Protein backbone atom coordinates (compact mmCIF):
# COMPACT_ATOMS: atom_id res chain seq x y z
CA UNK A 1 0.00 0.00 0.00
CA UNK A 2 1.39 3.38 -1.00
CA UNK A 3 1.12 6.54 1.04
CA UNK A 4 -1.64 8.88 -0.01
CA UNK A 5 -0.38 11.60 -2.34
CA UNK A 6 -1.88 14.25 -4.56
CA UNK A 7 -2.74 11.75 -7.30
CA UNK A 8 -4.77 9.71 -4.82
CA UNK A 9 -7.33 12.45 -4.29
CA UNK A 10 -9.47 10.77 -6.93
CA UNK A 11 -9.79 7.79 -4.55
CA UNK A 12 -11.53 9.99 -1.99
CA UNK A 13 -15.23 9.82 -2.79
CA UNK A 14 -17.15 12.99 -1.98
CA UNK A 15 -20.54 14.18 -3.15
CA UNK A 16 -23.18 16.84 -2.81
CA UNK A 17 -26.13 15.22 -1.06
CA UNK A 18 -29.60 16.44 -0.17
CA UNK A 19 -30.05 15.93 3.58
CA UNK A 20 -33.58 17.32 3.67
CA UNK A 21 -36.53 15.12 4.54
CA UNK A 22 -38.94 17.73 3.18
CA UNK A 23 -39.50 19.37 -0.19
CA UNK A 24 -36.98 22.10 0.72
CA UNK A 25 -33.47 21.11 -0.33
CA UNK A 26 -30.63 21.08 2.21
CA UNK A 27 -27.53 20.41 0.14
CA UNK A 28 -24.27 19.39 1.79
CA UNK A 29 -20.79 18.56 0.55
CA UNK A 30 -19.87 15.31 2.31
CA UNK A 31 -17.17 12.65 2.27
CA UNK A 32 -18.64 9.32 1.17
CA UNK A 33 -15.59 7.06 1.52
CA UNK A 34 -11.80 7.10 1.84
CA UNK A 35 -9.15 4.78 0.37
CA UNK A 36 -8.41 1.34 1.81
CA UNK A 37 -11.07 1.05 4.53
CA UNK A 38 -14.02 2.93 3.08
CA UNK A 39 -14.61 5.11 6.14
CA UNK A 40 -15.67 8.73 5.86
CA UNK A 41 -13.25 10.17 8.43
CA UNK A 42 -9.47 10.05 8.87
CA UNK A 43 -8.50 7.89 11.85
CA UNK A 44 -5.99 9.21 14.38
CA UNK A 45 -4.83 7.57 17.61
CA UNK A 46 -3.80 8.53 21.13
CA UNK A 47 0.03 8.65 21.13
CA UNK A 48 0.67 6.21 23.98
CA UNK A 49 4.45 6.69 24.16
CA UNK A 50 4.30 10.49 24.18
CA UNK A 51 5.40 12.00 27.51
CA UNK A 52 2.36 14.29 27.45
CA UNK A 53 0.13 11.23 27.91
CA UNK A 54 1.84 9.63 30.93
CA UNK A 55 -0.83 10.67 33.45
CA UNK A 56 -3.73 9.85 31.13
CA UNK A 57 -2.33 6.39 30.37
CA UNK A 58 -1.91 5.69 34.09
CA UNK A 59 -5.52 6.63 34.79
CA UNK A 60 -7.22 5.19 31.72
CA UNK A 61 -4.90 2.33 30.77
CA UNK A 62 -6.07 0.00 28.03
CA UNK A 63 -8.98 2.27 27.16
CA UNK A 64 -6.51 4.39 25.17
CA UNK A 65 -4.88 1.53 23.30
CA UNK A 66 -5.67 1.54 19.57
CA UNK A 67 -8.09 -1.17 18.54
CA UNK A 68 -10.98 -1.91 16.25
CA UNK A 69 -13.51 -0.15 18.48
CA UNK A 70 -11.40 1.88 20.90
CA UNK A 71 -8.57 4.34 21.19
CA UNK A 72 -9.09 6.48 18.10
CA UNK A 73 -10.41 9.87 17.06
CA UNK A 74 -11.81 10.36 13.58
CA UNK A 75 -11.68 13.73 11.79
CA UNK A 76 -13.81 14.83 8.85
CA UNK A 77 -15.56 17.91 7.46
CA UNK A 78 -18.89 18.85 5.90
CA UNK A 79 -19.86 22.03 4.09
CA UNK A 80 -23.19 23.65 3.39
CA UNK A 81 -23.73 26.70 1.20
CA UNK A 82 -23.07 29.21 3.98
CA UNK A 83 -21.50 27.22 6.80
CA UNK A 84 -18.86 24.52 7.38
CA UNK A 85 -18.35 21.99 10.16
CA UNK A 86 -15.31 20.05 11.29
CA UNK A 87 -16.51 16.71 12.65
CA UNK A 88 -14.96 14.47 15.29
CA UNK A 89 -15.71 10.80 16.03
CA UNK A 90 -14.46 9.32 19.31
CA UNK A 91 -14.24 5.68 20.35
CA UNK A 92 -12.56 6.61 23.67
CA UNK A 93 -15.06 6.06 26.49
CA UNK A 94 -13.64 8.81 28.73
CA UNK A 95 -13.66 11.34 25.90
CA UNK A 96 -17.22 11.51 24.64
CA UNK A 97 -16.83 14.94 22.98
CA UNK A 98 -19.35 16.39 25.42
CA UNK A 99 -20.50 19.99 25.58
CA UNK A 100 -17.63 22.10 26.95
CA UNK A 101 -14.89 19.65 25.93
CA UNK A 102 -12.12 21.16 23.81
CA UNK A 103 -9.88 19.96 21.03
CA UNK A 104 -6.84 21.85 19.78
CA UNK A 105 -5.36 21.03 16.38
CA UNK A 106 -1.64 21.85 16.27
CA UNK A 107 -0.01 22.15 12.85
CA UNK A 108 3.56 21.75 11.60
CA UNK A 109 4.09 25.52 11.43
CA UNK A 110 3.02 25.74 15.13
CA UNK A 111 -0.32 27.29 14.18
CA UNK A 112 -3.36 26.14 16.15
CA UNK A 113 -7.10 25.82 15.69
CA UNK A 114 -9.03 25.38 18.93
CA UNK A 115 -12.61 24.12 19.02
CA UNK A 116 -14.97 23.93 22.00
CA UNK A 117 -18.07 21.81 21.63
CA UNK A 118 -21.19 23.94 22.06
CA UNK A 119 -23.70 21.09 21.96
CA UNK A 120 -23.91 17.61 23.44
CA UNK A 121 -22.43 14.77 21.42
CA UNK A 122 -24.64 12.15 19.80
CA UNK A 123 -24.14 8.38 19.59
CA UNK A 124 -23.28 6.69 16.31
CA UNK A 125 -22.87 2.98 16.93
CA UNK A 126 -19.84 2.52 19.20
CA UNK A 127 -18.76 6.12 18.51
CA UNK A 128 -19.73 9.48 19.91
CA UNK A 129 -19.88 12.32 17.40
CA UNK A 130 -19.73 16.09 17.69
CA UNK A 131 -18.96 18.98 15.36
CA UNK A 132 -17.91 22.62 15.44
CA UNK A 133 -18.27 25.56 13.11
CA UNK A 134 -15.20 26.27 10.97
CA UNK A 135 -14.97 29.22 8.60
CA UNK A 136 -13.67 29.14 5.03
CA UNK A 137 -10.28 30.59 6.01
CA UNK A 138 -9.74 27.96 8.72
CA UNK A 139 -10.86 25.19 6.39
CA UNK A 140 -8.41 26.39 3.73
CA UNK A 141 -5.68 26.46 6.40
CA UNK A 142 -6.38 22.79 7.20
CA UNK A 143 -6.08 21.98 3.49
CA UNK A 144 -2.78 23.81 3.10
CA UNK A 145 -1.02 22.93 6.38
CA UNK A 146 -0.12 19.51 7.78
CA UNK A 147 -1.64 18.59 11.14
CA UNK A 148 1.10 17.66 13.62
CA UNK A 149 -1.04 16.46 16.54
CA UNK A 150 -4.18 17.21 18.54
CA UNK A 151 -4.93 17.68 22.23
CA UNK A 152 -8.37 16.65 23.51
CA UNK A 153 -9.48 17.88 26.96
CA UNK A 154 -12.43 16.54 28.92
CA UNK A 155 -14.13 19.42 30.75
CA UNK A 156 -15.35 17.42 33.75
CA UNK A 157 -12.28 15.31 34.55
CA UNK A 158 -9.71 17.85 33.39
CA UNK A 159 -7.78 15.04 31.70
CA UNK A 160 -6.10 15.80 28.37
CA UNK A 161 -4.73 13.37 25.81
CA UNK A 162 -2.46 13.98 22.86
CA UNK A 163 -2.99 12.15 19.59
CA UNK A 164 -2.00 12.07 15.98
CA UNK A 165 -1.43 9.92 12.93
CA UNK A 166 -0.43 6.34 13.61
CA UNK A 167 -0.74 3.31 11.37
CA UNK A 168 -1.41 -0.03 13.07
CA UNK A 169 -3.18 -3.31 12.40
CA UNK A 170 -6.54 -1.66 13.07
CA UNK A 171 -5.88 1.36 10.86
CA UNK A 172 -4.96 0.73 7.23
CA UNK A 173 -5.92 4.15 5.86
CA UNK A 174 -2.26 5.19 5.57
CA UNK A 175 1.23 3.77 6.16
CA UNK A 176 2.98 6.68 7.84
CA UNK A 177 2.39 9.92 9.68
CA UNK A 178 3.00 11.85 6.46
CA UNK A 179 0.50 9.66 4.64
CA UNK A 180 -2.12 10.45 7.27
CA UNK A 181 -1.35 14.15 7.12
CA UNK A 182 -1.78 14.23 3.36
CA UNK A 183 -4.97 12.16 3.52
CA UNK A 184 -6.56 14.69 5.88
CA UNK A 185 -5.42 17.58 3.69
CA UNK A 186 -6.89 15.92 0.61
CA UNK A 187 -10.17 15.23 2.40
CA UNK A 188 -10.51 18.93 3.21
CA UNK A 189 -9.52 19.91 -0.34
CA UNK A 190 -12.32 17.74 -1.72
CA UNK A 191 -14.83 19.47 0.55
CA UNK A 192 -13.59 22.89 -0.57
CA UNK A 193 -13.90 21.89 -4.23
CA UNK A 194 -17.46 20.71 -3.73
CA UNK A 195 -18.30 23.83 -1.74
CA UNK A 196 -17.68 25.92 -4.85
CA UNK A 197 -20.18 23.69 -6.68
CA UNK A 198 -22.71 24.14 -3.86
CA UNK A 199 -22.82 27.86 -4.51
CA UNK A 200 -23.93 27.27 -8.09
CA UNK A 201 -26.22 24.32 -7.40
CSV table of C-alpha atoms in Angstrom, one decimal:
chain,number,residue,atom,x,y,z
A,1,UNK,CA,0.0,0.0,0.0
A,2,UNK,CA,1.4,3.4,-1.0
A,3,UNK,CA,1.1,6.5,1.0
A,4,UNK,CA,-1.6,8.9,0.0
A,5,UNK,CA,-0.4,11.6,-2.3
A,6,UNK,CA,-1.9,14.2,-4.6
A,7,UNK,CA,-2.7,11.7,-7.3
A,8,UNK,CA,-4.8,9.7,-4.8
A,9,UNK,CA,-7.3,12.4,-4.3
A,10,UNK,CA,-9.5,10.8,-6.9
A,11,UNK,CA,-9.8,7.8,-4.5
A,12,UNK,CA,-11.5,10.0,-2.0
A,13,UNK,CA,-15.2,9.8,-2.8
A,14,UNK,CA,-17.2,13.0,-2.0
A,15,UNK,CA,-20.5,14.2,-3.2
A,16,UNK,CA,-23.2,16.8,-2.8
A,17,UNK,CA,-26.1,15.2,-1.1
A,18,UNK,CA,-29.6,16.4,-0.2
A,19,UNK,CA,-30.1,15.9,3.6
A,20,UNK,CA,-33.6,17.3,3.7
A,21,UNK,CA,-36.5,15.1,4.5
A,22,UNK,CA,-38.9,17.7,3.2
A,23,UNK,CA,-39.5,19.4,-0.2
A,24,UNK,CA,-37.0,22.1,0.7
A,25,UNK,CA,-33.5,21.1,-0.3
A,26,UNK,CA,-30.6,21.1,2.2
A,27,UNK,CA,-27.5,20.4,0.1
A,28,UNK,CA,-24.3,19.4,1.8
A,29,UNK,CA,-20.8,18.6,0.6
A,30,UNK,CA,-19.9,15.3,2.3
A,31,UNK,CA,-17.2,12.7,2.3
A,32,UNK,CA,-18.6,9.3,1.2
A,33,UNK,CA,-15.6,7.1,1.5
A,34,UNK,CA,-11.8,7.1,1.8
A,35,UNK,CA,-9.2,4.8,0.4
A,36,UNK,CA,-8.4,1.3,1.8
A,37,UNK,CA,-11.1,1.1,4.5
A,38,UNK,CA,-14.0,2.9,3.1
A,39,UNK,CA,-14.6,5.1,6.1
A,40,UNK,CA,-15.7,8.7,5.9
A,41,UNK,CA,-13.2,10.2,8.4
A,42,UNK,CA,-9.5,10.0,8.9
A,43,UNK,CA,-8.5,7.9,11.8
A,44,UNK,CA,-6.0,9.2,14.4
A,45,UNK,CA,-4.8,7.6,17.6
A,46,UNK,CA,-3.8,8.5,21.1
A,47,UNK,CA,0.0,8.6,21.1
A,48,UNK,CA,0.7,6.2,24.0
A,49,UNK,CA,4.4,6.7,24.2
A,50,UNK,CA,4.3,10.5,24.2
A,51,UNK,CA,5.4,12.0,27.5
A,52,UNK,CA,2.4,14.3,27.5
A,53,UNK,CA,0.1,11.2,27.9
A,54,UNK,CA,1.8,9.6,30.9
A,55,UNK,CA,-0.8,10.7,33.4
A,56,UNK,CA,-3.7,9.8,31.1
A,57,UNK,CA,-2.3,6.4,30.4
A,58,UNK,CA,-1.9,5.7,34.1
A,59,UNK,CA,-5.5,6.6,34.8
A,60,UNK,CA,-7.2,5.2,31.7
A,61,UNK,CA,-4.9,2.3,30.8
A,62,UNK,CA,-6.1,0.0,28.0
A,63,UNK,CA,-9.0,2.3,27.2
A,64,UNK,CA,-6.5,4.4,25.2
A,65,UNK,CA,-4.9,1.5,23.3
A,66,UNK,CA,-5.7,1.5,19.6
A,67,UNK,CA,-8.1,-1.2,18.5
A,68,UNK,CA,-11.0,-1.9,16.3
A,69,UNK,CA,-13.5,-0.1,18.5
A,70,UNK,CA,-11.4,1.9,20.9
A,71,UNK,CA,-8.6,4.3,21.2
A,72,UNK,CA,-9.1,6.5,18.1
A,73,UNK,CA,-10.4,9.9,17.1
A,74,UNK,CA,-11.8,10.4,13.6
A,75,UNK,CA,-11.7,13.7,11.8
A,76,UNK,CA,-13.8,14.8,8.8
A,77,UNK,CA,-15.6,17.9,7.5
A,78,UNK,CA,-18.9,18.9,5.9
A,79,UNK,CA,-19.9,22.0,4.1
A,80,UNK,CA,-23.2,23.6,3.4
A,81,UNK,CA,-23.7,26.7,1.2
A,82,UNK,CA,-23.1,29.2,4.0
A,83,UNK,CA,-21.5,27.2,6.8
A,84,UNK,CA,-18.9,24.5,7.4
A,85,UNK,CA,-18.4,22.0,10.2
A,86,UNK,CA,-15.3,20.1,11.3
A,87,UNK,CA,-16.5,16.7,12.7
A,88,UNK,CA,-15.0,14.5,15.3
A,89,UNK,CA,-15.7,10.8,16.0
A,90,UNK,CA,-14.5,9.3,19.3
A,91,UNK,CA,-14.2,5.7,20.4
A,92,UNK,CA,-12.6,6.6,23.7
A,93,UNK,CA,-15.1,6.1,26.5
A,94,UNK,CA,-13.6,8.8,28.7
A,95,UNK,CA,-13.7,11.3,25.9
A,96,UNK,CA,-17.2,11.5,24.6
A,97,UNK,CA,-16.8,14.9,23.0
A,98,UNK,CA,-19.3,16.4,25.4
A,99,UNK,CA,-20.5,20.0,25.6
A,100,UNK,CA,-17.6,22.1,27.0
A,101,UNK,CA,-14.9,19.6,25.9
A,102,UNK,CA,-12.1,21.2,23.8
A,103,UNK,CA,-9.9,20.0,21.0
A,104,UNK,CA,-6.8,21.9,19.8
A,105,UNK,CA,-5.4,21.0,16.4
A,106,UNK,CA,-1.6,21.9,16.3
A,107,UNK,CA,0.0,22.2,12.8
A,108,UNK,CA,3.6,21.7,11.6
A,109,UNK,CA,4.1,25.5,11.4
A,110,UNK,CA,3.0,25.7,15.1
A,111,UNK,CA,-0.3,27.3,14.2
A,112,UNK,CA,-3.4,26.1,16.1
A,113,UNK,CA,-7.1,25.8,15.7
A,114,UNK,CA,-9.0,25.4,18.9
A,115,UNK,CA,-12.6,24.1,19.0
A,116,UNK,CA,-15.0,23.9,22.0
A,117,UNK,CA,-18.1,21.8,21.6
A,118,UNK,CA,-21.2,23.9,22.1
A,119,UNK,CA,-23.7,21.1,22.0
A,120,UNK,CA,-23.9,17.6,23.4
A,121,UNK,CA,-22.4,14.8,21.4
A,122,UNK,CA,-24.6,12.2,19.8
A,123,UNK,CA,-24.1,8.4,19.6
A,124,UNK,CA,-23.3,6.7,16.3
A,125,UNK,CA,-22.9,3.0,16.9
A,126,UNK,CA,-19.8,2.5,19.2
A,127,UNK,CA,-18.8,6.1,18.5
A,128,UNK,CA,-19.7,9.5,19.9
A,129,UNK,CA,-19.9,12.3,17.4
A,130,UNK,CA,-19.7,16.1,17.7
A,131,UNK,CA,-19.0,19.0,15.4
A,132,UNK,CA,-17.9,22.6,15.4
A,133,UNK,CA,-18.3,25.6,13.1
A,134,UNK,CA,-15.2,26.3,11.0
A,135,UNK,CA,-15.0,29.2,8.6
A,136,UNK,CA,-13.7,29.1,5.0
A,137,UNK,CA,-10.3,30.6,6.0
A,138,UNK,CA,-9.7,28.0,8.7
A,139,UNK,CA,-10.9,25.2,6.4
A,140,UNK,CA,-8.4,26.4,3.7
A,141,UNK,CA,-5.7,26.5,6.4
A,142,UNK,CA,-6.4,22.8,7.2
A,143,UNK,CA,-6.1,22.0,3.5
A,144,UNK,CA,-2.8,23.8,3.1
A,145,UNK,CA,-1.0,22.9,6.4
A,146,UNK,CA,-0.1,19.5,7.8
A,147,UNK,CA,-1.6,18.6,11.1
A,148,UNK,CA,1.1,17.7,13.6
A,149,UNK,CA,-1.0,16.5,16.5
A,150,UNK,CA,-4.2,17.2,18.5
A,151,UNK,CA,-4.9,17.7,22.2
A,152,UNK,CA,-8.4,16.6,23.5
A,153,UNK,CA,-9.5,17.9,27.0
A,154,UNK,CA,-12.4,16.5,28.9
A,155,UNK,CA,-14.1,19.4,30.8
A,156,UNK,CA,-15.4,17.4,33.7
A,157,UNK,CA,-12.3,15.3,34.5
A,158,UNK,CA,-9.7,17.9,33.4
A,159,UNK,CA,-7.8,15.0,31.7
A,160,UNK,CA,-6.1,15.8,28.4
A,161,UNK,CA,-4.7,13.4,25.8
A,162,UNK,CA,-2.5,14.0,22.9
A,163,UNK,CA,-3.0,12.2,19.6
A,164,UNK,CA,-2.0,12.1,16.0
A,165,UNK,CA,-1.4,9.9,12.9
A,166,UNK,CA,-0.4,6.3,13.6
A,167,UNK,CA,-0.7,3.3,11.4
A,168,UNK,CA,-1.4,0.0,13.1
A,169,UNK,CA,-3.2,-3.3,12.4
A,170,UNK,CA,-6.5,-1.7,13.1
A,171,UNK,CA,-5.9,1.4,10.9
A,172,UNK,CA,-5.0,0.7,7.2
A,173,UNK,CA,-5.9,4.1,5.9
A,174,UNK,CA,-2.3,5.2,5.6
A,175,UNK,CA,1.2,3.8,6.2
A,176,UNK,CA,3.0,6.7,7.8
A,177,UNK,CA,2.4,9.9,9.7
A,178,UNK,CA,3.0,11.8,6.5
A,179,UNK,CA,0.5,9.7,4.6
A,180,UNK,CA,-2.1,10.5,7.3
A,181,UNK,CA,-1.4,14.1,7.1
A,182,UNK,CA,-1.8,14.2,3.4
A,183,UNK,CA,-5.0,12.2,3.5
A,184,UNK,CA,-6.6,14.7,5.9
A,185,UNK,CA,-5.4,17.6,3.7
A,186,UNK,CA,-6.9,15.9,0.6
A,187,UNK,CA,-10.2,15.2,2.4
A,188,UNK,CA,-10.5,18.9,3.2
A,189,UNK,CA,-9.5,19.9,-0.3
A,190,UNK,CA,-12.3,17.7,-1.7
A,191,UNK,CA,-14.8,19.5,0.6
A,192,UNK,CA,-13.6,22.9,-0.6
A,193,UNK,CA,-13.9,21.9,-4.2
A,194,UNK,CA,-17.5,20.7,-3.7
A,195,UNK,CA,-18.3,23.8,-1.7
A,196,UNK,CA,-17.7,25.9,-4.8
A,197,UNK,CA,-20.2,23.7,-6.7
A,198,UNK,CA,-22.7,24.1,-3.9
A,199,UNK,CA,-22.8,27.9,-4.5
A,200,UNK,CA,-23.9,27.3,-8.1
A,201,UNK,CA,-26.2,24.3,-7.4
